[in-house]
GROMACS .gro file of C-alpha atoms in nm:
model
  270
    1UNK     CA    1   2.852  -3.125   3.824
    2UNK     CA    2   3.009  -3.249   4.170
    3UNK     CA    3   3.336  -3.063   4.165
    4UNK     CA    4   3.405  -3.325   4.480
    5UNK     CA    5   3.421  -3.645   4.269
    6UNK     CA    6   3.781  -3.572   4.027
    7UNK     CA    7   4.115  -3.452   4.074
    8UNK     CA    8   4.125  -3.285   3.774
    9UNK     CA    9   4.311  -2.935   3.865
   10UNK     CA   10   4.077  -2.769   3.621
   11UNK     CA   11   3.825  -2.818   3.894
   12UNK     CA   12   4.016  -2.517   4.066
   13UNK     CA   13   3.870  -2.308   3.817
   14UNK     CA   14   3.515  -2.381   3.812
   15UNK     CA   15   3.348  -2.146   4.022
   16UNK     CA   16   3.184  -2.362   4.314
   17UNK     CA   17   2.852  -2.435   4.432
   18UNK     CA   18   2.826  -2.342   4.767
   19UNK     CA   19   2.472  -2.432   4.912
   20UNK     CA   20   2.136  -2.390   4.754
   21UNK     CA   21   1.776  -2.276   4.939
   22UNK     CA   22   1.397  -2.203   4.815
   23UNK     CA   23   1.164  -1.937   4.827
   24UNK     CA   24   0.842  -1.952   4.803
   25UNK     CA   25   0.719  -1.755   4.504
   26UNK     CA   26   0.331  -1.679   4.411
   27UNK     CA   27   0.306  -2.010   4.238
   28UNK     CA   28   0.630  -2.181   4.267
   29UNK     CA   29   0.904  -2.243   4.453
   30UNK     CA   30   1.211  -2.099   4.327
   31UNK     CA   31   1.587  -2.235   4.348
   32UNK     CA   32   1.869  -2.038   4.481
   33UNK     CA   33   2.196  -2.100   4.403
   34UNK     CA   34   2.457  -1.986   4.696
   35UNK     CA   35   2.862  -1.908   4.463
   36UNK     CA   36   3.165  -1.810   4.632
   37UNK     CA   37   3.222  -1.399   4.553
   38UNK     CA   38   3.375  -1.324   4.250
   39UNK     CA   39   3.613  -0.987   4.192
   40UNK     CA   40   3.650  -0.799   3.827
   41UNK     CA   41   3.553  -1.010   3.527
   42UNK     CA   42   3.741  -0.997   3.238
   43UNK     CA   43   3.549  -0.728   3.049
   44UNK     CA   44   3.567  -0.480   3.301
   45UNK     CA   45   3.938  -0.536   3.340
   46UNK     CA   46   4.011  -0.476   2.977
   47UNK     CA   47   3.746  -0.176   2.987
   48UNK     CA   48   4.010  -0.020   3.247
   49UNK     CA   49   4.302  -0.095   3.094
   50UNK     CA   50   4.518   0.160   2.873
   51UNK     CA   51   4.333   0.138   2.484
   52UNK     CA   52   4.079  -0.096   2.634
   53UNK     CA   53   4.309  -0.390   2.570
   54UNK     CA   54   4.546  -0.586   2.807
   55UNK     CA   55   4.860  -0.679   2.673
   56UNK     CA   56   4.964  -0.980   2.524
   57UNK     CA   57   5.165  -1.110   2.849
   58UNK     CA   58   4.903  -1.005   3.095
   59UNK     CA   59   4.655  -1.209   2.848
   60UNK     CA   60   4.855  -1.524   2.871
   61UNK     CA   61   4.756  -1.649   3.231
   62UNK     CA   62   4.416  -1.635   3.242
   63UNK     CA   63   4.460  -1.819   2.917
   64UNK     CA   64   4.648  -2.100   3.058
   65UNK     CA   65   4.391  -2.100   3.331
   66UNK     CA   66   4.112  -2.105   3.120
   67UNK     CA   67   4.209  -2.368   2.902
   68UNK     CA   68   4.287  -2.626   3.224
   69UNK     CA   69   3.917  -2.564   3.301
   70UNK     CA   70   3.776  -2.607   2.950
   71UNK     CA   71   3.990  -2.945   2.957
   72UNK     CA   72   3.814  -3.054   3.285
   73UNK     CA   73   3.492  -2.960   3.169
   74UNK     CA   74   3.549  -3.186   2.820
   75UNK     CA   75   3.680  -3.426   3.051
   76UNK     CA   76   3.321  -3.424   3.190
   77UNK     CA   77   3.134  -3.395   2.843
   78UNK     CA   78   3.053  -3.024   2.961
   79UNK     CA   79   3.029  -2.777   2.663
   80UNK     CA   80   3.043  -2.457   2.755
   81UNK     CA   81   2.854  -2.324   2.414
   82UNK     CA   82   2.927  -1.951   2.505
   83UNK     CA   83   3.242  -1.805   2.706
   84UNK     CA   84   3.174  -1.430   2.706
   85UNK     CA   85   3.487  -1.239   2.883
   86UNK     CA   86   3.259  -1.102   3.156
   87UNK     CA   87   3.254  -1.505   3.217
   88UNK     CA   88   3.648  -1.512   3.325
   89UNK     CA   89   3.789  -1.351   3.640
   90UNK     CA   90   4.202  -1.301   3.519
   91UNK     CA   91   4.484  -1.305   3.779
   92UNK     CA   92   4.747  -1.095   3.700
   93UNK     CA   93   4.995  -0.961   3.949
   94UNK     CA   94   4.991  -0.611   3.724
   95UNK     CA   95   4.607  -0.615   3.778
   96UNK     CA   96   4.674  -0.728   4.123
   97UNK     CA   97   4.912  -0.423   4.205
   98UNK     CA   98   4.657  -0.126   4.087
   99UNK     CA   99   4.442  -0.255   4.338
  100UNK     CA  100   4.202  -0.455   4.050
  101UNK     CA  101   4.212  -0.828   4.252
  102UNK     CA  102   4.286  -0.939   4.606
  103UNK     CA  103   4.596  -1.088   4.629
  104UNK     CA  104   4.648  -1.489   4.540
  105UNK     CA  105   4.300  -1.445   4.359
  106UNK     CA  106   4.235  -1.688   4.104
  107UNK     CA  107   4.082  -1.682   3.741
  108UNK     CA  108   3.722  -1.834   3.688
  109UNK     CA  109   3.516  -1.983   3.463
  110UNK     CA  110   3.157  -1.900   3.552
  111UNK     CA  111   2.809  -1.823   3.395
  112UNK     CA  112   2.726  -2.188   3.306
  113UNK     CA  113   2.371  -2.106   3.169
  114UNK     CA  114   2.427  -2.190   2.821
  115UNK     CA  115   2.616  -2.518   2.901
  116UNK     CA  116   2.513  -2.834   2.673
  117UNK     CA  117   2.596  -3.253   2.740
  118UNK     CA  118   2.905  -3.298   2.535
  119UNK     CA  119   2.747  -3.683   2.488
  120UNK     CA  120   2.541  -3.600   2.175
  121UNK     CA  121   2.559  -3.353   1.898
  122UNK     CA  122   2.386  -3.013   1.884
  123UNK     CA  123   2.243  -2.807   1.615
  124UNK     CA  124   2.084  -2.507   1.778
  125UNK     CA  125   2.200  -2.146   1.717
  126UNK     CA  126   2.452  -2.042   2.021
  127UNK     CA  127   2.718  -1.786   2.102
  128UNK     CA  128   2.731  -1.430   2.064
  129UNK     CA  129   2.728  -1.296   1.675
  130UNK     CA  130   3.034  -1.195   1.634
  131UNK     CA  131   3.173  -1.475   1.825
  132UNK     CA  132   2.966  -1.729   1.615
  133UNK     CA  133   3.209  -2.035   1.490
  134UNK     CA  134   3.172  -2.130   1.102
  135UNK     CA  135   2.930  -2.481   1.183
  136UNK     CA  136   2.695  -2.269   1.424
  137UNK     CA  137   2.631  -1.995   1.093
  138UNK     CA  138   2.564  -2.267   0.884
  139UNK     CA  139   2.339  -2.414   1.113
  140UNK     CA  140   2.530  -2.806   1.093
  141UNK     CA  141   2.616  -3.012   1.415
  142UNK     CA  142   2.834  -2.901   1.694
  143UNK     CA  143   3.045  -3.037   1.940
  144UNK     CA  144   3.307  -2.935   2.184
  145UNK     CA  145   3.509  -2.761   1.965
  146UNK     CA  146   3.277  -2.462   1.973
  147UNK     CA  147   3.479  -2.376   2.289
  148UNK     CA  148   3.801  -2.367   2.100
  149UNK     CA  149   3.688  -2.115   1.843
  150UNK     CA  150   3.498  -1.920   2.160
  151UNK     CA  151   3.803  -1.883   2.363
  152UNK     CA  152   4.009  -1.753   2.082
  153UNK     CA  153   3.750  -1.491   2.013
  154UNK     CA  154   3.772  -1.399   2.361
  155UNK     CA  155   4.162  -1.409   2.353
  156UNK     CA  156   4.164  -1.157   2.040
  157UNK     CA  157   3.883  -0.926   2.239
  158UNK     CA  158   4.124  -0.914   2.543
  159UNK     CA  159   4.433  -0.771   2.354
  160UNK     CA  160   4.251  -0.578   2.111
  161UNK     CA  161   4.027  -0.285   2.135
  162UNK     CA  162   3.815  -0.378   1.839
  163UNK     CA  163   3.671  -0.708   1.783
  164UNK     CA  164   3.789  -0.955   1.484
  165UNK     CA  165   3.463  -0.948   1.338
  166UNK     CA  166   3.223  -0.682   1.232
  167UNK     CA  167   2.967  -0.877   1.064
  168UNK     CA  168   2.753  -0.574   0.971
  169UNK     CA  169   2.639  -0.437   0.683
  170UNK     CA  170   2.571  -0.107   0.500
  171UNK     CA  171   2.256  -0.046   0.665
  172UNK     CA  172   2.450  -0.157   1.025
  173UNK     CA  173   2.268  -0.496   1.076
  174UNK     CA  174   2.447  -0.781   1.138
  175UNK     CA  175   2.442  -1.040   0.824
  176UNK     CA  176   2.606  -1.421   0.813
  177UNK     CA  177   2.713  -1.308   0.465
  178UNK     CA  178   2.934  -1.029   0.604
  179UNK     CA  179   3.078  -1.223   0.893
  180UNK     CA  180   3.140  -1.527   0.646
  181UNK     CA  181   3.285  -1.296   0.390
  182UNK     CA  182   3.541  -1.140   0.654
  183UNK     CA  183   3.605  -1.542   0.777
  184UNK     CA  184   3.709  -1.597   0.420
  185UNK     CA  185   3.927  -1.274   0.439
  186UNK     CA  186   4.101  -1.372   0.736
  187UNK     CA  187   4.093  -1.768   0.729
  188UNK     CA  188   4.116  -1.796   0.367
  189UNK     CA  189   3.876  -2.034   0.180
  190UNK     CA  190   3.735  -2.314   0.375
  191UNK     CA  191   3.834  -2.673   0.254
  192UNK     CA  192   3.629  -2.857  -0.006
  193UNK     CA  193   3.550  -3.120   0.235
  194UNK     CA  194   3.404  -2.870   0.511
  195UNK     CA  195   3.183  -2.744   0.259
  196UNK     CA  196   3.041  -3.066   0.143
  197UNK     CA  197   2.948  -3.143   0.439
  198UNK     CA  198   2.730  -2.855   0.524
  199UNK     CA  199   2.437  -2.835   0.325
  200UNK     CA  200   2.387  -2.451   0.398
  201UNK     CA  201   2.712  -2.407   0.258
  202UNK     CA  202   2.583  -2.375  -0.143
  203UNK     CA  203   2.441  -2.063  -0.011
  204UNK     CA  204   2.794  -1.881  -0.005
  205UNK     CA  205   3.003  -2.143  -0.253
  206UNK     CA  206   2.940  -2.260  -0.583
  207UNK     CA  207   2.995  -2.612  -0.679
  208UNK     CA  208   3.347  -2.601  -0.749
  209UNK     CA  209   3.449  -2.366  -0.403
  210UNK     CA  210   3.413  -2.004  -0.578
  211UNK     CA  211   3.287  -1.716  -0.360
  212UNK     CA  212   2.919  -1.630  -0.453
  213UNK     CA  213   2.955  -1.264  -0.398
  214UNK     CA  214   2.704  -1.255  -0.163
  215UNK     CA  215   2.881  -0.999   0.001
  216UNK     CA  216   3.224  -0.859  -0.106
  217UNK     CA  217   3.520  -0.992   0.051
  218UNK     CA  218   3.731  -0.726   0.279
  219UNK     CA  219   4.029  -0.643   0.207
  220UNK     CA  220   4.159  -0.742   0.628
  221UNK     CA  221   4.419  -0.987   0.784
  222UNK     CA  222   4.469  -1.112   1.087
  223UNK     CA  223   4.747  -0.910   1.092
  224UNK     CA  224   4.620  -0.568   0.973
  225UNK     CA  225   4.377  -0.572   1.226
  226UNK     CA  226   4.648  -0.678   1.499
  227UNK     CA  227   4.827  -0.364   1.443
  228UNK     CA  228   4.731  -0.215   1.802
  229UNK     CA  229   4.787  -0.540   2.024
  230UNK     CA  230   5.075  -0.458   2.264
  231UNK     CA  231   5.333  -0.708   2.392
  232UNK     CA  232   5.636  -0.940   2.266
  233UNK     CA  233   5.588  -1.182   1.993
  234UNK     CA  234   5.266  -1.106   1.825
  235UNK     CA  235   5.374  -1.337   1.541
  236UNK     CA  236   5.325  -1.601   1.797
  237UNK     CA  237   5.055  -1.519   1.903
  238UNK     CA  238   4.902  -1.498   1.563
  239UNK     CA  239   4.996  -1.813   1.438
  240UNK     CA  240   4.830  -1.934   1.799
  241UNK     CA  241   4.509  -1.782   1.722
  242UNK     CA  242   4.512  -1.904   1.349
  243UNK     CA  243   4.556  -2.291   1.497
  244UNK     CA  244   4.246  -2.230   1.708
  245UNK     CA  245   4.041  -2.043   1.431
  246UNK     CA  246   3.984  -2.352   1.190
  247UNK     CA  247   3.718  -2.352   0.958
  248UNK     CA  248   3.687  -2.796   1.005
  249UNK     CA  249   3.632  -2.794   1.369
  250UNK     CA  250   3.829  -3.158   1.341
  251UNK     CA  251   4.138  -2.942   1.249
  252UNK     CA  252   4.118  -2.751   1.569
  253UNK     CA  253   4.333  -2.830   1.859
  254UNK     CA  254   4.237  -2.962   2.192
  255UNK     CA  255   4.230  -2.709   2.539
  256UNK     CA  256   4.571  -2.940   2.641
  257UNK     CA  257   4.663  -2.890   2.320
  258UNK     CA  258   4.658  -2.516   2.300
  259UNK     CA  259   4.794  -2.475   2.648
  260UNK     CA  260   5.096  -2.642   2.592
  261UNK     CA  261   5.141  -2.448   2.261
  262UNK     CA  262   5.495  -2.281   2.229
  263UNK     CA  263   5.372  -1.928   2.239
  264UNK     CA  264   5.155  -1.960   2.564
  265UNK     CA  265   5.447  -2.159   2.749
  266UNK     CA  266   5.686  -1.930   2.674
  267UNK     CA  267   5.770  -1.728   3.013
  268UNK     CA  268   5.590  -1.973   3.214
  269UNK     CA  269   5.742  -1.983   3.562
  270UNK     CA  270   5.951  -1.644   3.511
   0.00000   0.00000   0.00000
């Protein structure tokens, strides 16, 4: 991607390409790719942080940041595929003050090695388990709003200090039944149209939409488990999250359309 050919601001926070160089291997010659330095990602920020969780203010910029470079990269039929928080470098003037960033510094998006064309669907398995959107565990096509359920997983893993999904079960393995089960806790029931549409989905739904009982359905919300993320208006933030977490990826918003939500606005510019 030539971040020299578009205006977009997103392309701010790409991190750039600097120069590239071989060396001459036993066999082969290998590529070496030449970024700018990078400070604290994400993960290690929230690591330090009080609870291991930043608060919902100190959340909300790297957000808006994020989401300006996920529109440039759509722009450019880039899909990220998997955003892991050690992925995004957060500006904060908080983290800024205890000595966390240089001054001025600027949030990134980095760690492109799991990018896909955004030209053509994709069916293979991607993202992190518990970070896994509803089309990737039932194995259908995906598209570019993979990234919209990724970043709000990430969102809920900065502000919280445990993640929104388990996904394991008695004996401690991960299982798609679990995770599903706890998506149906959370999400509610997917829509009879998402399910006939994904063949893999008569594995946890009967014919007319009932739970199979595969594995038993928690008894979690979103806002049970929210009941240790710190800052003003968590209802807004909730209802935020809930608009990215769709079980139809159709039904989830746009990066423009999440940044410009009411709840991540709000205190812009103060």
């Amino acid at each position: 991607m030539n971040l020299e050919e578009t205006k977009h601001r997103g392309r701010n926070f790409i991190r750039k390409l600097l120069a590239h160089f071989y060396i001459q291997g036993p066999h082969v010659h290998h590529v070496c790719l030449v970024h700018e330095p990078l400070g604290t990602s994400a993960d290690l920020l929230v690591k330090m942080s009080p609870g291991q969780a930043m608060t919902l203010d100190d959340l909300k910029p790297p957000m808006r940041q994020l989401f300006i470079a996920l529109d440039y990269l759509h722009s450019e039929c880039h899909i990220m595929s998997c955003i892991p928080t050690r992925a995004i470098f957060p500006d904060s003037k908080r983290l800024r003050s205890l000595g966390f960033l240089p001054r001025g510094g600027l949030p990134l998006l980095t760690d492109f090695g799991e990018a896909r064309l955004g030209d053509k669907e994709h069916n293979d398995d991607i993202m992190p388990n518990v970070y896994r959107a509803p089309e990737v565990i039932l194995k259908s096509n995906w598209s570019y709003k993979v990234d919209i359920w990724n970043v709000a997983m990430v969102a809920w893993d900065i502000v919280s200090p445990r993640t929104l999904i388990n996904g394991k079960n008695t004996d401690g393995i991960f299982d798609d039944r679990v995770h599903m089960a706890e998506l149906v806790a959370l999400l509610g029931p997917p829509s009879p149209e998402f399910r006939e549409q994904r063949q893999l989905s008569s594995v946890f739904w009967d014919e007319s939409g009932n739970w199979k009982d595969v594995s038993p359905i928690p008894d979690i919300t979103l806002e049970s488990l929210a009941e240790k993320v710190q800052g003003e208006d968590k209802e807004g933030f909730l209802s935020w999250l809930r608009m990215a977490l769709q079980w139809n990826p159709e039904d989830r918003p746009t990066a423009l359309e999440l940044l410009y939500d009411e709840w991540l606005t709000k205190g812009l510019g103060d």
